[in-house]
Short mmCIF file of C-alpha atoms and ligand atoms in Angstrom, two decimals:
data_model
loop_
_atom_site.label_atom_id
_atom_site.label_comp_id
_atom_site.label_asym_id
_atom_site.label_seq_id
_atom_site.Cartn_x
_atom_site.Cartn_y
_atom_site.Cartn_z
CA MET A 22 0.01 0.00 -0.01
CA LEU A 23 1.31 3.41 -1.00
CA LEU A 24 0.49 5.30 2.23
CA ASP A 25 0.87 2.54 4.78
CA GLY A 26 1.21 4.07 8.27
CA LYS A 27 1.11 7.65 6.92
CA LYS A 28 -0.86 10.40 8.60
CA GLY A 29 -2.66 13.09 6.70
CA VAL A 30 -5.09 15.99 6.98
CA VAL A 31 -7.69 16.83 4.33
CA PHE A 32 -9.43 20.24 4.11
CA GLY A 33 -12.44 20.81 1.86
CA ILE A 34 -15.01 18.02 2.20
CA ALA A 35 -18.58 19.29 1.77
CA ASN A 36 -20.33 16.21 0.40
CA LYS A 37 -19.76 12.97 -1.48
CA ARG A 38 -19.01 14.77 -4.75
CA SER A 39 -16.20 16.84 -3.19
CA LEU A 40 -12.76 16.22 -4.67
CA ALA A 41 -11.45 16.30 -1.09
CA TRP A 42 -13.76 13.39 -0.21
CA VAL A 43 -12.64 11.09 -3.03
CA ILE A 44 -9.00 11.92 -2.30
CA ALA A 45 -9.52 11.23 1.42
CA ARG A 46 -11.15 7.88 0.71
CA ARG A 47 -8.39 6.89 -1.71
CA THR A 48 -5.64 7.68 0.82
CA VAL A 49 -7.37 5.53 3.46
CA GLU A 50 -7.62 2.65 0.95
CA GLU A 51 -3.84 2.94 0.69
CA GLY A 52 -3.29 2.69 4.44
CA ALA A 53 -3.36 6.33 5.64
CA SER A 54 -4.98 7.54 8.85
CA LEU A 55 -6.65 10.93 8.57
CA ALA A 56 -7.78 14.11 10.17
CA LEU A 57 -10.68 15.81 8.33
CA THR A 58 -12.02 19.32 8.71
CA TYR A 59 -15.39 20.85 7.90
CA GLN A 60 -16.46 24.46 7.38
CA GLY A 61 -19.12 25.21 9.98
CA GLU A 62 -22.07 23.30 11.44
CA ARG A 63 -24.00 23.28 8.17
CA ILE A 64 -21.56 20.75 6.75
CA GLU A 65 -20.58 18.89 9.91
CA ASP A 66 -23.30 16.19 9.67
CA ASN A 67 -22.35 15.43 6.05
CA VAL A 68 -18.72 15.02 6.90
CA ARG A 69 -19.38 12.89 9.98
CA GLU A 70 -21.73 10.63 8.00
CA LEU A 71 -19.20 10.17 5.17
CA ALA A 72 -16.39 9.60 7.67
CA GLU A 73 -18.20 6.55 9.09
CA SER A 74 -16.85 4.57 6.13
CA LEU A 75 -13.28 5.58 6.99
CA ASN A 76 -10.99 4.35 9.70
CA ASP A 77 -12.16 6.56 12.62
CA PRO A 78 -10.63 9.86 11.47
CA LEU A 79 -10.10 12.86 13.72
CA ILE A 80 -12.82 15.37 12.72
CA MET A 81 -12.54 19.10 13.46
CA PRO A 82 -14.20 22.37 12.46
CA CYS A 83 -12.09 24.81 10.44
CA ASP A 84 -13.07 28.01 8.72
CA VAL A 85 -9.84 28.82 6.86
CA THR A 86 -10.41 32.57 7.26
CA ARG A 87 -9.85 32.10 11.01
CA ASP A 88 -6.27 31.76 12.26
CA ASP A 89 -7.47 30.48 15.64
CA GLU A 90 -9.34 27.58 14.01
CA ILE A 91 -6.37 26.71 11.75
CA GLU A 92 -4.07 26.71 14.76
CA ALA A 93 -6.49 24.56 16.78
CA VAL A 94 -6.59 21.95 13.98
CA PHE A 95 -2.81 21.51 13.96
CA THR A 96 -2.55 21.58 17.77
CA GLN A 97 -5.04 18.68 17.94
CA ILE A 98 -3.21 16.80 15.16
CA LYS A 99 0.02 17.12 17.13
CA GLU A 100 -1.59 15.90 20.36
CA LYS A 101 -3.69 13.08 18.92
CA MET A 102 -1.72 11.95 15.86
CA GLY A 103 1.81 12.89 16.84
CA GLY A 104 2.83 14.26 13.41
CA LEU A 105 1.85 14.59 9.78
CA ASP A 106 3.02 13.14 6.48
CA PHE A 107 0.62 14.90 4.08
CA MET A 108 -1.91 17.70 3.75
CA VAL A 109 -4.58 18.26 1.10
CA HIS A 110 -5.91 21.79 0.44
CA ALA A 111 -9.16 21.53 -1.54
CA VAL A 112 -10.78 24.75 -0.40
CA ALA A 113 -12.11 27.58 -2.57
CA ALA A 114 -14.85 30.16 -2.48
CA ALA A 115 -15.90 33.32 -4.32
CA ARG A 116 -18.97 35.48 -4.00
CA ARG A 117 -21.63 34.35 -6.47
CA GLU A 118 -22.10 37.81 -7.96
CA GLU A 119 -18.41 37.99 -8.91
CA LEU A 120 -18.80 34.86 -11.09
CA ASP A 121 -21.91 36.03 -12.93
CA GLY A 122 -20.75 39.22 -14.57
CA GLU A 123 -17.48 40.53 -16.02
CA PHE A 124 -14.15 40.45 -14.20
CA VAL A 125 -13.74 44.19 -14.70
CA ASN A 126 -16.59 44.74 -12.21
CA THR A 127 -14.97 42.74 -9.40
CA SER A 128 -15.47 44.51 -6.05
CA ARG A 129 -12.59 45.09 -3.63
CA ASP A 130 -14.40 42.99 -1.03
CA GLY A 131 -15.11 40.16 -3.49
CA TYR A 132 -11.51 40.14 -4.69
CA LEU A 133 -10.09 39.98 -1.16
CA PHE A 134 -12.60 37.32 -0.08
CA ALA A 135 -11.67 34.96 -2.94
CA GLN A 136 -7.95 35.48 -2.28
CA GLU A 137 -8.28 34.91 1.45
CA VAL A 138 -10.27 31.70 1.28
CA SER A 139 -8.86 30.16 -1.88
CA SER A 140 -5.20 31.26 -1.88
CA TYR A 141 -3.84 32.72 1.34
CA SER A 142 -5.27 29.80 3.34
CA LEU A 143 -2.68 27.46 1.80
CA THR A 144 0.19 29.53 3.16
CA ALA A 145 -1.43 29.87 6.60
CA MET A 146 -2.08 26.12 6.81
CA THR A 147 1.36 25.18 5.54
CA ARG A 148 3.04 27.28 8.21
CA TYR A 149 1.39 25.10 10.88
CA ALA A 150 1.71 21.82 8.96
CA ALA A 151 5.45 22.04 8.24
CA PRO A 152 6.71 21.65 11.85
CA LEU A 153 4.53 18.51 12.19
CA MET A 154 6.27 17.08 9.08
CA ALA A 155 9.75 17.51 10.57
CA GLY A 156 11.96 14.50 9.91
CA ARG A 157 9.50 13.01 7.41
CA PRO A 158 9.30 13.38 3.66
CA GLY A 159 6.14 15.54 3.86
CA SER A 160 3.83 16.20 0.94
CA ILE A 161 1.43 19.11 0.56
CA LEU A 162 -1.11 19.23 -2.24
CA ALA A 163 -3.37 22.07 -3.44
CA LEU A 164 -6.24 21.71 -5.91
CA THR A 165 -6.22 24.25 -8.70
CA TYR A 166 -7.83 24.93 -12.10
CA LEU A 167 -6.79 26.09 -15.56
CA GLY A 168 -8.77 29.29 -14.97
CA GLY A 169 -5.71 30.51 -13.05
CA GLU A 170 -3.52 30.17 -16.18
CA ARG A 171 -5.93 31.13 -18.96
CA VAL A 172 -9.20 33.02 -19.24
CA ILE A 173 -12.22 30.78 -18.71
CA PRO A 174 -15.65 32.47 -19.02
CA HIS A 175 -17.18 33.30 -15.62
CA TYR A 176 -14.23 31.98 -13.60
CA ASN A 177 -13.24 35.64 -13.10
CA VAL A 178 -12.00 36.47 -9.60
CA MET A 179 -11.59 32.76 -8.84
CA GLY A 180 -9.07 32.53 -11.69
CA VAL A 181 -7.00 35.31 -10.22
CA ALA A 182 -7.11 33.57 -6.82
CA LYS A 183 -5.97 30.30 -8.46
CA ALA A 184 -3.05 32.16 -10.12
CA ALA A 185 -2.00 33.33 -6.66
CA LEU A 186 -2.48 29.83 -5.27
CA ASP A 187 -0.34 28.32 -8.06
CA MET A 188 2.48 30.76 -7.37
CA SER A 189 2.16 30.20 -3.60
CA VAL A 190 2.73 26.49 -4.30
CA ARG A 191 6.06 27.34 -5.96
CA TYR A 192 7.24 29.75 -3.23
CA LEU A 193 6.25 27.26 -0.53
CA ALA A 194 8.04 24.46 -2.41
CA ALA A 195 11.21 26.57 -2.49
CA ASP A 196 10.95 27.43 1.22
CA LEU A 197 10.25 23.90 2.45
CA GLY A 198 12.29 21.84 -0.01
CA PRO A 199 15.42 21.96 2.18
CA GLN A 200 13.35 20.31 4.97
CA GLY A 201 12.32 17.51 2.64
CA ILE A 202 8.75 18.78 2.31
CA ARG A 203 7.24 18.83 -1.17
CA VAL A 204 4.46 21.17 -2.29
CA ASN A 205 2.54 20.53 -5.52
CA ALA A 206 -0.70 21.46 -7.25
CA LEU A 207 -3.17 19.23 -9.07
CA SER A 208 -5.07 21.07 -11.78
CA ALA A 209 -8.32 19.15 -12.25
CA GLY A 210 -10.48 19.35 -15.34
CA PRO A 211 -14.08 20.53 -14.76
CA ILE A 212 -16.10 18.15 -12.60
CA LYS A 213 -19.63 18.73 -11.27
CA THR A 214 -19.44 19.55 -7.52
CA LEU A 215 -21.07 22.00 -5.12
CA SER A 216 -18.52 24.72 -5.97
CA SER A 217 -18.41 24.25 -9.73
CA ALA A 218 -22.23 24.37 -9.87
CA GLY A 219 -21.87 28.06 -8.90
CA ILE A 220 -20.05 28.86 -12.16
CA LYS A 221 -22.45 30.17 -14.79
CA GLY A 222 -22.50 28.03 -17.95
CA PHE A 223 -20.59 25.17 -16.28
CA SER A 224 -22.26 22.49 -18.43
CA ARG A 225 -21.04 24.38 -21.53
CA ILE A 226 -17.49 24.13 -20.15
CA LEU A 227 -17.95 20.37 -19.76
CA ASP A 228 -19.24 20.00 -23.34
CA HIS A 229 -16.45 22.15 -24.76
CA MET A 230 -13.82 20.07 -23.02
CA LYS A 231 -15.34 16.85 -24.37
CA ASP A 232 -15.11 18.20 -27.90
CA ARG A 233 -11.59 19.72 -27.68
CA ALA A 234 -9.47 17.82 -25.16
CA PRO A 235 -6.98 15.39 -26.68
CA LEU A 236 -8.70 12.47 -24.87
CA ARG A 237 -12.12 13.73 -26.11
CA ARG A 238 -13.79 13.24 -22.73
CA ASN A 239 -14.15 14.76 -19.29
CA VAL A 240 -12.29 13.50 -16.22
CA ASP A 241 -13.94 12.08 -13.10
CA GLN A 242 -13.30 12.20 -9.37
CA ALA A 243 -11.54 8.81 -9.31
CA GLU A 244 -8.91 10.03 -11.82
CA VAL A 245 -8.22 13.08 -9.68
CA ALA A 246 -7.92 10.88 -6.58
CA ASP A 247 -5.43 8.53 -8.25
CA ALA A 248 -3.23 11.43 -9.38
CA ALA A 249 -3.47 12.96 -5.90
CA LEU A 250 -2.31 9.64 -4.44
CA PHE A 251 0.75 9.80 -6.69
CA LEU A 252 1.60 13.33 -5.52
CA LEU A 253 1.00 12.49 -1.84
CA SER A 254 3.02 9.25 -1.87
CA ASN A 255 6.66 8.37 -2.18
CA MET A 256 6.06 7.59 -5.87
CA SER A 257 6.49 11.33 -6.61
CA ARG A 258 9.44 11.83 -4.23
CA GLY A 259 11.44 13.76 -6.84
CA VAL A 260 8.59 16.15 -7.71
CA THR A 261 8.00 19.53 -6.08
CA GLY A 262 6.65 22.95 -7.14
CA GLU A 263 4.81 21.17 -9.97
CA THR A 264 1.30 21.60 -11.34
CA LEU A 265 -0.03 18.28 -12.62
CA HIS A 266 -2.96 18.67 -15.01
CA VAL A 267 -5.55 15.93 -14.78
CA ASP A 268 -7.74 17.27 -17.54
CA SER A 269 -7.68 14.88 -20.54
CA GLY A 270 -4.84 17.07 -21.88
CA TYR A 271 -7.10 20.10 -22.43
CA HIS A 272 -4.45 22.54 -21.20
CA ILE A 273 -2.09 21.85 -24.14
CA VAL A 274 -4.59 22.82 -26.84
CA GLY A 275 -4.18 26.18 -28.59
CA MET A 276 -6.77 25.78 -31.34
N1 LIG B 508 -14.90 20.76 -9.48
C1 LIG B 508 -14.09 21.27 -10.39
O1 LIG B 508 -14.44 21.39 -11.54
C2 LIG B 508 -12.70 21.69 -9.99
C3 LIG B 508 -11.70 21.80 -10.95
C4 LIG B 508 -10.43 22.19 -10.60
C5 LIG B 508 -10.14 22.51 -9.27
N2 LIG B 508 -11.14 22.41 -8.33
C6 LIG B 508 -10.81 22.79 -6.97
O2 LIG B 508 -10.97 21.67 -6.12
C7 LIG B 508 -11.15 22.16 -4.79
C8 LIG B 508 -12.37 21.46 -4.19
O3 LIG B 508 -13.56 21.88 -4.84
P1 LIG B 508 -14.75 20.90 -5.24
O4 LIG B 508 -14.99 21.08 -6.70
O5 LIG B 508 -14.50 19.56 -4.69
O6 LIG B 508 -16.00 21.59 -4.55
P2 LIG B 508 -16.61 21.48 -3.05
O7 LIG B 508 -17.66 22.52 -3.00
O8 LIG B 508 -17.02 20.11 -2.76
O9 LIG B 508 -15.38 21.85 -2.12
C9 LIG B 508 -15.01 23.19 -1.79
C10 LIG B 508 -14.77 23.19 -0.30
O10 LIG B 508 -14.29 24.45 0.15
C11 LIG B 508 -14.77 24.60 1.45
N3 LIG B 508 -14.69 26.02 1.90
C12 LIG B 508 -15.14 27.12 1.29
N4 LIG B 508 -14.92 28.20 2.08
C13 LIG B 508 -14.29 27.74 3.20
C14 LIG B 508 -13.78 28.34 4.37
N5 LIG B 508 -13.89 29.67 4.60
N6 LIG B 508 -13.19 27.55 5.33
C15 LIG B 508 -13.09 26.23 5.12
N7 LIG B 508 -13.54 25.58 4.03
C16 LIG B 508 -14.12 26.33 3.09
C17 LIG B 508 -16.22 24.14 1.37
O11 LIG B 508 -16.74 23.85 2.64
C18 LIG B 508 -16.06 22.89 0.51
O12 LIG B 508 -15.87 21.78 1.33
C19 LIG B 508 -11.29 23.68 -4.90
O13 LIG B 508 -10.04 24.26 -4.63
C20 LIG B 508 -11.66 23.86 -6.35
O14 LIG B 508 -11.32 25.14 -6.85
C21 LIG B 508 -12.38 22.00 -8.65
#
C-alpha cells in the first residue's frame, strides 16, 4: 500500500461529490490515517456521515479565514496523531455575484474574499503543517484549475485567486524543499461539484472540453484521486513545485 502508516489531513469536504472526499477515501484505501475538517455546522453532519466509512478519522471544524481555528486543527493533530506526512488543500470560495458578470466589475471585497479563502489559506495552513512534518518526507497538495492560467468564461476572480495559489505552491516548495517537504498542485479538469455548480455556464465548459481535449472526454473524481495519491506518496518523491494537469490534456490545446 502506497500510504501505509502515513498520517494526513484533508481540508475541503462538503459532500460525497467533493474532490477532497474522493481523495480522502483513496488515501485511506492505501493505508493512511486521517484528520478531516469541515467548514461550519451546516456541513458537519455530512462530513461525519461520510467519515463513518473511513478508519475513525479525527474530525474538526475549520473556517480557513480564522487563524485560531487553523491553529487549533494543527494543535489537535500534534496531540492526537503525533505528526503529519501529508496535507490536502481543496478549499475555494468566491462570491456568487463575482462569477456572474465581467471580471472588470470585481469589487474590492469580493476580490479579497476569494484570495483569502482560496489562496492565502494554503500559506497559513502550511506554516502550521510544516513543523509537524519535521523529519518526514512531507507532501502538501493544493487543488487548482486552468482558470488561473488562462481566461475561462465566468471563472473571473476565482481565476486570479488560483493564479496566486499556483504561485504560492512554488514559493512554498522553495521554502520547504530543504526540509524535505514537497508542495505541488493538481489542476483538475471541470467536474460537477457544489462549488463548480456556482459557475455560470458550467455544463457548456464540460461540453467544450469533451469536444476539444486530446482524450475527447471529461475526467472524473476517481482520476483526480489517483493522481493525488501519486503526488502524496513516495512515488512522486522527486517532484515539487509542480502543477499536474488531470484534464484529458485540455491545457495543451491552442486551437
Ligand atoms: N470541481 C471542479 O471542476 C474543480 C476543478 C479544478 C479545481 N477544483 C478545486 O478543487 C477544490 C475542491 O472543490 P470541489 O470542486 O470539490 O467543490 P466542493 O464545494 O465540494 O469543495 C469546496 C470546499 O471548500 C470549502 N470551503 C469554502 N470556504 C471555506 C472556508 N472559509 N473555510 C473552510 N472551508 C471552506 C467548502 O466547505 C467545501 O468543502 C477547490 O479548490 C476547487 O477550486 C475544482
